[in-house]
Amino acid sequence: MSIESQFEEALILSAQRGDRDAFAQLYEANVERVYRYLLVRLTEPADAEDVTTEVFMQAMKSLPSYKSTGTPLVAWLFRIAHNQAINFMKKRSRRKEAPLLETAAAYESPEDRVLEQVRFGEAVQAMGALTDFQRQVLNLRFAADLSIAEVAIIMKHKEGAVKALQFSALRALLRVWGQQEGVSHEC
Amino acid sequence: MNANRHEIVEECLELLRLGTSLEECLTRYPDDAEELEPILRTAVSARSDLALDLPPATRARLRDRVMSEWDRRQEPKRWNMRIPSPFPSLAPFPSLAPFPSLAPFPSLALFPRWAFVAASLVLVLVLGGLGTNSAAANTIPGDFLYPVKEVREATQLWFARSPEAQVEMYTSLVKARVDEVKKAADREQADLDAISGALARMEGHLSALNAVVEDKLTDSAPEEVDLGFVEALQKSKSEQDTAGSLLERARDEVPMDARTDFSNALKAIDSAQERVNSASESIRRSGSGDR
């Protein structure tokens, strides 16, 4: 077991005993990637924020029964995130959508952030043409910045299969972007 | 490209992640460079376009929400008595949860909660006698007398022991926060900090309200829920409707920067209403609400 895994396991045990700092460290180590993953899935920052909160609340609730059997905590968290995202998307259709301007206002320096937001929107839109597995692998690898080994555990695939999926996803994305550029040139 | 091209792509991605340039990666695989290049460029774009940073304000808000939930869950173990925490912003000092204005003094966290409740009672009585208490009623976050209002509310909350009394209390606190938002928005120049503070506290009240409903339905089967609790839920739902409409109106009167806070608060209301609706529905199905 690596030093990082041992450290993580010690933190989990301390958090299970009620150590606030230990839980805070586990939270800090994972919040950014969970949020990024959810942002790609849900596209609205406010929704990603709400569901990220739900993920950690659920994790907190289930932590006492969590048993580390060689599976890293991140895999467990992303399974919770996956389920919460699905539940949220089911409910979302019933709710009012926030206007785009409000979404942009969630960021501090409007111009840069709006540009980032536009590029983000285009990338997510292009990913819409990919298969579920391809989207999932790009999201976990490039938005959540997880390793091949971590993605393999989360997706319950072998590492080689994840690499092959990543390759096919990138090729598909390249094709979609190529087609979009072709269309914009024609226009 | 050879049969292990997905392995080569992954090797290059790892090198890129470690700071190697794309050109250098391609020179390592001259036979595959032509096919590799567009794929690697796609990967680099995907990484930069998809990995949006978590904005600092969002990060702070998320941490506040999650860690105050942690504190709320730990409270019964610590003091062996259940006092709901309406003030999640005091996450680092759970024993001071009802007293946000004392948060900067960590040494005070050594005292048990009941001592603060007793002290606050005395304070409220003394200050009330001097007329300060009524003056504090009209304050908004950031005002000099606002801590007096917080202490008074925390004391009232402490006396609300039954779940229905807690539902009523949290509902009235939500109403109080909406009043503060309106007052802050109506000032000659809208007080955005006060609005943000009031909305954040309101989210805390709604989350505590959800927890009370959750606990009640965990502790009792729907058919055992008493009529008083059902009535408190119905009243809360109607008050939340009003609060939502008032906030939507106030949102249109503030600058764009402040609107995200409104959006979050409105979502918190939606979520609380959803919780209240589903609780009312399960009670109604059990026949308890018809008694």
Coordinates of C-alpha atoms in Angstrom, one line a residue:
Chain A
M1 CA 0.0 0.0 0.0
S2 CA 1.4 3.4 -1.0
I3 CA 2.1 6.1 1.6
E4 CA -0.7 8.2 0.2
S5 CA -3.2 5.3 0.6
Q6 CA -2.0 4.7 4.2
F7 CA -2.4 8.4 4.9
E8 CA -5.9 8.4 3.4
E9 CA -6.8 5.3 5.4
A10 CA -5.6 7.0 8.6
L11 CA -7.7 10.1 7.8
I12 CA -10.8 7.9 7.1
L13 CA -10.4 6.1 10.4
S14 CA -10.0 9.4 12.3
A15 CA -13.0 10.9 10.5
Q16 CA -15.0 7.8 11.4
R17 CA -14.2 8.5 15.0
G18 CA -15.5 12.0 14.7
D19 CA -12.3 13.9 14.0
R20 CA -13.4 17.1 12.2
D21 CA -10.0 18.0 10.8
A22 CA -9.6 14.6 9.3
F23 CA -12.9 14.9 7.5
A24 CA -12.1 18.5 6.4
Q25 CA -8.8 17.2 4.9
L26 CA -10.6 14.4 3.0
Y27 CA -13.2 17.0 1.8
E28 CA -10.5 19.4 0.6
A29 CA -8.6 16.7 -1.2
N30 CA -11.7 15.8 -3.3
V31 CA -14.1 18.7 -3.5
E32 CA -12.6 20.3 -6.6
R33 CA -12.6 17.2 -8.8
V34 CA -16.1 16.2 -7.6
Y35 CA -17.3 19.7 -8.5
R36 CA -15.7 19.7 -11.9
Y37 CA -17.1 16.3 -12.7
L38 CA -20.6 17.4 -11.7
L39 CA -20.2 20.7 -13.6
V40 CA -19.6 18.7 -16.9
R41 CA -22.6 16.5 -16.2
L42 CA -25.0 19.2 -15.0
T43 CA -23.5 22.3 -16.9
E44 CA -25.0 24.9 -14.4
P45 CA -22.5 26.0 -11.7
A46 CA -25.3 26.5 -9.2
D47 CA -26.5 22.9 -9.8
A48 CA -23.0 21.5 -9.6
E49 CA -22.6 23.4 -6.3
D50 CA -25.8 22.0 -4.8
V51 CA -25.1 18.4 -5.9
T52 CA -21.5 18.6 -4.7
T53 CA -22.9 19.5 -1.3
E54 CA -25.3 16.6 -1.5
V55 CA -22.4 14.2 -2.4
F56 CA -20.4 15.2 0.7
M57 CA -23.4 15.1 3.0
Q58 CA -24.2 11.6 1.7
A59 CA -20.5 10.7 2.2
M60 CA -20.7 12.0 5.7
K61 CA -23.8 10.0 6.5
S62 CA -22.3 6.8 5.0
L63 CA -18.8 7.3 6.3
P64 CA -19.3 5.2 9.5
S65 CA -20.1 2.1 7.3
Y66 CA -17.3 2.8 4.8
K67 CA -14.7 0.0 4.7
S68 CA -11.5 0.5 2.8
T69 CA -10.9 -2.8 1.0
G70 CA -8.2 -1.4 -1.3
T71 CA -10.7 0.8 -3.1
P72 CA -9.6 4.4 -2.9
L73 CA -12.0 6.9 -1.3
V74 CA -12.2 8.8 -4.6
A75 CA -13.9 5.8 -6.3
W76 CA -16.5 5.6 -3.5
L77 CA -17.1 9.4 -3.7
F78 CA -17.5 9.3 -7.5
R79 CA -20.1 6.6 -7.3
I80 CA -22.0 8.7 -4.9
A81 CA -21.6 11.7 -7.3
H82 CA -22.7 9.6 -10.2
N83 CA -25.9 8.6 -8.4
Q84 CA -26.6 12.0 -7.1
A85 CA -26.2 13.5 -10.6
I86 CA -28.7 11.1 -12.0
N87 CA -31.2 11.8 -9.2
F88 CA -30.7 15.5 -9.7
M89 CA -31.2 15.4 -13.5
K90 CA -34.5 13.5 -12.9
K91 CA -35.7 16.3 -10.7
R92 CA -34.3 19.2 -12.7
S93 CA -37.0 19.2 -15.4
R94 CA -39.5 20.2 -12.8
R95 CA -37.5 23.3 -11.7
K96 CA -37.1 26.8 -13.1
E97 CA -33.8 27.2 -15.0
A98 CA -31.5 30.1 -14.0
P99 CA -30.9 32.6 -16.7
L100 CA -27.5 32.4 -18.4
L101 CA -26.5 35.8 -17.0
E102 CA -26.8 34.6 -13.5
T103 CA -24.6 31.7 -14.3
A104 CA -22.0 34.1 -15.6
A105 CA -22.3 36.3 -12.6
A106 CA -21.2 33.3 -10.4
Y107 CA -17.6 34.2 -11.5
E108 CA -15.5 37.0 -10.4
S109 CA -13.9 38.6 -13.5
P110 CA -16.7 38.5 -16.0
E111 CA -14.8 38.7 -19.4
D112 CA -12.3 35.9 -18.8
R113 CA -14.8 33.7 -17.1
V114 CA -17.5 34.2 -19.7
L115 CA -15.0 33.1 -22.4
E116 CA -14.1 30.0 -20.3
Q117 CA -17.7 29.4 -19.9
V118 CA -18.3 29.6 -23.6
R119 CA -15.5 27.1 -24.4
F120 CA -16.7 24.9 -21.6
G121 CA -20.2 24.9 -23.1
E122 CA -18.9 24.1 -26.6
A123 CA -16.8 21.2 -25.3
V124 CA -19.8 19.8 -23.3
Q125 CA -22.0 20.2 -26.4
A126 CA -19.5 18.4 -28.6
M127 CA -19.3 15.6 -26.0
G128 CA -23.0 15.1 -26.5
A129 CA -22.2 13.3 -29.7
L130 CA -20.1 10.7 -27.9
T131 CA -21.3 7.5 -26.3
D132 CA -22.0 7.4 -22.5
F133 CA -18.8 5.6 -21.8
Q134 CA -16.7 7.9 -23.9
R135 CA -18.3 11.0 -22.2
Q136 CA -17.7 9.4 -18.8
V137 CA -14.0 8.6 -19.5
L138 CA -13.3 12.2 -20.8
N139 CA -15.1 13.7 -17.8
L140 CA -13.2 11.6 -15.3
R141 CA -9.9 12.0 -16.9
F142 CA -9.9 15.6 -18.1
A143 CA -12.5 17.5 -15.9
A144 CA -12.0 15.5 -12.6
D145 CA -8.3 14.9 -13.5
L146 CA -8.3 11.3 -12.2
S147 CA -5.7 8.8 -13.1
I148 CA -6.3 5.8 -15.4
A149 CA -6.1 3.5 -12.4
E150 CA -8.8 5.5 -10.5
V151 CA -11.0 5.8 -13.6
A152 CA -10.7 2.0 -14.1
I153 CA -11.9 1.4 -10.5
I154 CA -14.8 3.8 -10.9
M155 CA -15.9 2.5 -14.2
K156 CA -15.2 -1.1 -13.2
H157 CA -13.1 -1.7 -16.3
K158 CA -9.5 -2.9 -16.8
E159 CA -6.9 -0.2 -17.1
G160 CA -6.2 -1.2 -20.7
A161 CA -9.9 -0.9 -21.6
V162 CA -10.0 2.6 -20.1
K163 CA -7.0 3.6 -22.2
A164 CA -8.7 2.2 -25.3
L165 CA -11.9 4.0 -24.4
Q166 CA -10.0 7.2 -23.9
F167 CA -8.4 6.9 -27.3
S168 CA -11.7 6.2 -29.1
A169 CA -13.3 9.1 -27.1
L170 CA -10.6 11.6 -28.2
R171 CA -10.9 10.5 -31.8
A172 CA -14.6 10.9 -31.7
L173 CA -14.3 14.3 -30.1
L174 CA -11.8 15.3 -32.8
R175 CA -14.2 14.2 -35.5
V176 CA -17.1 16.3 -33.9
W177 CA -14.9 19.4 -33.6
G178 CA -13.7 18.9 -37.1
Q179 CA -17.3 18.7 -38.4
Q180 CA -18.3 21.8 -36.3
E181 CA -15.4 23.8 -37.8
G182 CA -16.4 22.7 -41.3
V183 CA -20.0 23.9 -40.6
S184 CA -18.8 27.2 -39.3
H185 CA -16.5 27.7 -42.3
E186 CA -19.4 27.0 -44.7
C187 CA -21.5 29.6 -42.8
Chain B
M1 CA -0.1 3.9 -35.9
N2 CA 0.8 0.6 -34.2
A3 CA -1.6 -1.6 -32.3
N4 CA -0.8 -0.1 -29.0
R5 CA -1.7 3.4 -30.0
H6 CA -4.0 3.9 -27.0
E7 CA -1.0 3.1 -24.8
I8 CA 1.1 5.6 -26.7
V9 CA -1.6 8.3 -26.3
E10 CA -1.7 7.6 -22.5
E11 CA 2.1 7.8 -22.2
C12 CA 2.1 11.1 -24.1
L13 CA -0.7 12.5 -21.9
E14 CA 1.2 11.6 -18.8
L15 CA 4.3 13.3 -20.2
L16 CA 2.2 16.4 -21.1
R17 CA 0.9 16.4 -17.6
L18 CA 4.4 16.4 -16.2
G19 CA 5.3 19.5 -18.3
T20 CA 6.8 17.9 -21.5
S21 CA 5.9 19.9 -24.6
L22 CA 3.6 18.4 -27.3
E23 CA 6.4 18.6 -29.9
E24 CA 8.8 16.7 -27.7
C25 CA 6.2 14.0 -27.1
L26 CA 5.8 13.7 -30.9
T27 CA 9.6 13.3 -31.5
R28 CA 9.5 10.2 -29.3
Y29 CA 7.1 8.5 -31.7
P30 CA 8.2 9.7 -35.2
D31 CA 6.3 7.0 -37.0
D32 CA 3.0 7.8 -35.3
A33 CA 3.5 11.6 -35.0
E34 CA 1.1 12.5 -37.8
E35 CA -1.8 10.6 -36.4
L36 CA -0.9 11.4 -32.8
E37 CA -0.7 15.1 -33.1
P38 CA -4.4 16.0 -33.6
I39 CA -5.5 13.5 -30.9
L40 CA -3.1 15.0 -28.4
R41 CA -4.2 18.5 -29.3
T42 CA -7.8 17.4 -28.8
A43 CA -6.8 16.0 -25.3
V44 CA -5.0 19.3 -24.4
S45 CA -8.1 21.3 -25.4
A46 CA -10.5 19.0 -23.6
R47 CA -8.4 19.3 -20.4
S48 CA -8.3 23.1 -20.6
D49 CA -11.9 23.6 -21.6
L50 CA -13.5 21.1 -19.2
A51 CA -11.5 21.7 -16.0
L52 CA -13.1 24.9 -14.9
D53 CA -11.7 26.1 -11.5
L54 CA -14.0 26.1 -8.5
P55 CA -14.5 29.9 -7.9
P56 CA -13.2 30.9 -4.4
A57 CA -16.6 32.2 -3.3
T58 CA -18.2 28.9 -4.3
R59 CA -15.5 27.0 -2.6
A60 CA -16.0 28.9 0.7
R61 CA -19.8 28.5 0.5
L62 CA -19.5 24.8 -0.2
R63 CA -17.1 24.2 2.7
D64 CA -19.3 26.2 5.0
R65 CA -22.4 24.2 4.2
V66 CA -20.6 20.8 4.4
M67 CA -18.7 21.4 7.6
S68 CA -21.6 23.0 9.4
E69 CA -23.5 19.8 8.5
W70 CA -20.6 17.9 10.1
D71 CA -20.9 20.0 13.2
R72 CA -24.7 19.5 13.4
R73 CA -24.2 15.8 13.2
Q74 CA -21.6 15.7 15.9
E75 CA -23.5 17.9 18.3
P76 CA -25.7 15.3 20.1
K77 CA -22.6 13.3 20.9
R78 CA -20.7 16.2 22.3
W79 CA -23.3 17.6 24.7
N80 CA -25.7 14.8 25.0
M81 CA -28.5 17.1 24.2
R82 CA -30.0 18.2 21.0
I83 CA -30.0 21.8 20.1
P84 CA -30.5 22.5 16.4
S85 CA -27.8 24.7 14.8
P86 CA -29.3 27.6 12.9
F87 CA -26.0 29.3 12.2
P88 CA -23.8 27.2 10.0
S89 CA -21.3 30.0 9.5
L90 CA -19.8 29.1 12.9
A91 CA -18.4 25.8 11.7
P92 CA -15.0 26.1 13.4
F93 CA -16.6 26.6 16.8
P94 CA -19.5 24.2 17.1
S95 CA -20.2 25.0 20.7
L96 CA -20.8 28.6 19.7
A97 CA -23.1 27.8 16.9
P98 CA -26.0 29.9 18.0
F99 CA -23.8 32.9 18.6
P100 CA -22.1 33.9 15.4
S101 CA -20.9 37.2 16.8
L102 CA -18.6 35.2 19.3
A103 CA -17.0 33.2 16.5
P104 CA -13.7 35.2 16.5
F105 CA -13.0 34.1 20.1
P106 CA -12.0 30.5 19.9
S107 CA -11.1 30.3 23.6
L108 CA -14.8 30.8 24.4
A109 CA -15.4 27.4 22.8
L110 CA -14.2 25.8 26.0
F111 CA -17.5 26.7 27.7
P112 CA -20.4 24.3 27.2
R113 CA -23.4 25.5 25.2
W114 CA -25.8 25.7 28.1
A115 CA -23.5 28.3 29.7
F116 CA -23.9 30.5 26.7
V117 CA -27.6 30.0 26.6
A118 CA -27.9 31.0 30.3
A119 CA -25.6 34.0 29.7
S120 CA -27.5 35.0 26.6
L121 CA -30.8 34.9 28.6
V122 CA -29.4 37.2 31.2
L123 CA -28.0 39.4 28.4
V124 CA -31.4 39.5 26.6
L125 CA -33.2 40.4 29.8
V126 CA -30.8 43.1 30.6
L127 CA -30.6 44.5 27.1
G128 CA -34.4 44.1 26.7
G129 CA -34.9 46.2 29.9
L130 CA -32.9 48.9 28.3
G131 CA -34.9 49.0 25.2
T132 CA -32.0 47.7 23.1
N133 CA -33.8 44.5 22.3
S134 CA -36.6 46.3 20.5
A135 CA -34.1 48.5 18.6
A136 CA -32.2 45.5 17.5
A137 CA -35.4 44.0 15.9
N138 CA -35.0 46.3 12.9
T139 CA -31.3 45.7 12.3
I140 CA -29.8 43.9 9.3
P141 CA -26.5 41.9 9.2
G142 CA -23.5 44.3 9.7
D143 CA -25.5 46.7 11.9
F144 CA -24.1 47.4 15.4
L145 CA -27.0 45.9 17.3
Y146 CA -27.4 42.9 15.0
P147 CA -25.6 40.5 17.4
V148 CA -28.3 41.3 20.0
K149 CA -30.9 40.1 17.5
E150 CA -28.9 36.9 16.8
V151 CA -28.7 36.1 20.5
R152 CA -32.4 36.7 21.0
E153 CA -33.2 34.4 18.1
A154 CA -30.8 31.7 19.4
T155 CA -32.5 31.9 22.8
Q156 CA -35.9 31.6 21.3
L157 CA -34.7 28.6 19.3
W158 CA -33.3 27.0 22.4
F159 CA -36.8 27.1 24.0
A160 CA -38.4 25.6 20.9
R161 CA -38.0 21.9 22.0
S162 CA -40.7 20.1 20.1
P163 CA -40.3 19.4 16.4
E164 CA -43.4 21.5 15.6
A165 CA -42.1 24.4 17.6
Q166 CA -38.8 24.1 15.8
V167 CA -40.5 24.0 12.4
E168 CA -42.4 27.2 13.4
M169 CA -39.3 28.9 14.7
Y170 CA -37.2 28.2 11.7
T171 CA -40.1 29.3 9.5
S172 CA -40.3 32.6 11.4
L173 CA -36.5 33.0 11.1
V174 CA -36.7 32.5 7.3
K175 CA -39.3 35.3 7.3
A176 CA -37.1 37.5 9.4
R177 CA -34.2 37.0 6.9
V178 CA -36.4 37.9 4.0
D179 CA -37.4 41.1 5.9
E180 CA -33.7 41.9 6.3
V181 CA -33.0 41.3 2.6
K182 CA -35.9 43.7 1.7
K183 CA -34.6 46.3 4.1
A184 CA -31.0 46.0 2.8
A185 CA -32.2 46.2 -0.8
D186 CA -34.4 49.3 0.0
R187 CA -31.5 51.3 1.4
E188 CA -30.4 54.2 -0.8
Q189 CA -27.5 52.1 -2.0
A190 CA -28.4 48.4 -1.7
D191 CA -26.2 46.8 1.1
L192 CA -25.0 43.8 -0.8
D193 CA -23.0 42.4 2.1
A194 CA -26.0 42.5 4.4
I195 CA -28.1 40.8 1.6
S196 CA -25.5 38.1 1.2
G197 CA -25.3 37.6 5.0
A198 CA -29.0 37.4 5.4
L199 CA -29.4 34.9 2.5
A200 CA -26.6 32.7 3.8
R201 CA -28.3 32.6 7.2
M202 CA -31.6 31.8 5.6
E203 CA -30.1 28.8 3.8
G204 CA -28.8 27.6 7.2
H205 CA -32.4 27.9 8.6
L206 CA -33.9 26.0 5.7
S207 CA -31.3 23.3 6.0
A208 CA -32.0 23.0 9.8
L209 CA -35.7 22.9 9.0
N210 CA -35.1 20.0 6.6
A211 CA -33.2 18.2 9.3
V212 CA -36.0 18.6 11.8
V213 CA -38.5 17.1 9.3
E214 CA -36.1 14.4 8.5
D215 CA -35.5 13.5 12.1
K216 CA -39.2 13.6 12.9
L217 CA -40.0 11.1 10.1
T218 CA -37.0 8.9 11.2
D219 CA -38.2 8.9 14.8
S220 CA -41.9 8.3 14.1
A221 CA -43.8 6.4 11.5
P222 CA -45.9 8.7 9.3
E223 CA -49.1 7.4 10.9
E224 CA -47.8 8.3 14.3
V225 CA -47.1 12.0 13.4
D226 CA -49.3 14.3 15.4
L227 CA -51.7 16.9 13.9
G228 CA -49.7 19.8 15.4
F229 CA -46.7 18.9 13.3
V230 CA -48.8 18.5 10.2
E231 CA -50.2 22.0 10.7
A232 CA -46.8 23.4 11.3
L233 CA -45.6 21.9 8.0
Q234 CA -48.5 23.4 6.1
K235 CA -48.0 26.8 7.6
S236 CA -44.3 26.6 6.8
K237 CA -45.0 25.7 3.2
S238 CA -47.2 28.7 2.8
E239 CA -44.7 31.0 4.4
Q240 CA -42.0 29.6 2.2
D241 CA -44.1 30.4 -0.9
T242 CA -44.4 34.0 0.3
A243 CA -40.7 34.2 1.1
G244 CA -39.9 32.8 -2.4
S245 CA -42.1 35.4 -4.1
L246 CA -40.7 38.3 -2.1
L247 CA -37.1 37.2 -2.8
E248 CA -37.8 36.9 -6.5
R249 CA -39.1 40.5 -6.5
A250 CA -36.2 41.7 -4.4
R251 CA -33.7 40.0 -6.8
D252 CA -34.9 42.1 -9.7
E253 CA -33.9 45.3 -7.7
V254 CA -30.3 44.4 -6.9
P255 CA -27.2 44.5 -9.2
M256 CA -26.3 41.4 -11.2
D257 CA -23.4 40.5 -8.8
A258 CA -25.8 39.8 -5.9
R259 CA -28.2 37.7 -7.9
T260 CA -26.3 34.4 -7.5
D261 CA -26.9 34.5 -3.8
F262 CA -30.6 34.9 -4.5
S263 CA -30.5 32.0 -6.9
N264 CA -29.0 29.8 -4.3
A265 CA -31.5 30.9 -1.6
L266 CA -34.4 30.3 -4.0
K267 CA -33.1 26.8 -4.7
A268 CA -32.8 26.2 -0.9
I269 CA -36.5 27.2 -0.6
D270 CA -37.4 24.9 -3.5
S271 CA -35.5 22.1 -1.8
A272 CA -37.2 22.8 1.6
Q273 CA -40.6 22.9 0.0
E274 CA -39.9 19.6 -1.7
R275 CA -38.9 18.1 1.6
V276 CA -42.0 19.5 3.3
N277 CA -44.3 18.3 0.4
S278 CA -42.9 14.8 0.4
A279 CA -43.2 14.6 4.3
S280 CA -46.8 15.9 4.1
E281 CA -47.6 13.5 1.3
S282 CA -46.3 10.4 3.2
I283 CA -48.2 11.6 6.3
R284 CA -51.4 12.2 4.3
R285 CA -51.1 8.7 2.7
S286 CA -50.8 7.1 6.1
G287 CA -54.1 8.9 7.1
S288 CA -52.5 10.7 10.0
G289 CA -53.1 14.2 8.7
D290 CA -56.9 13.5 8.5
R291 CA -57.3 13.0 12.2

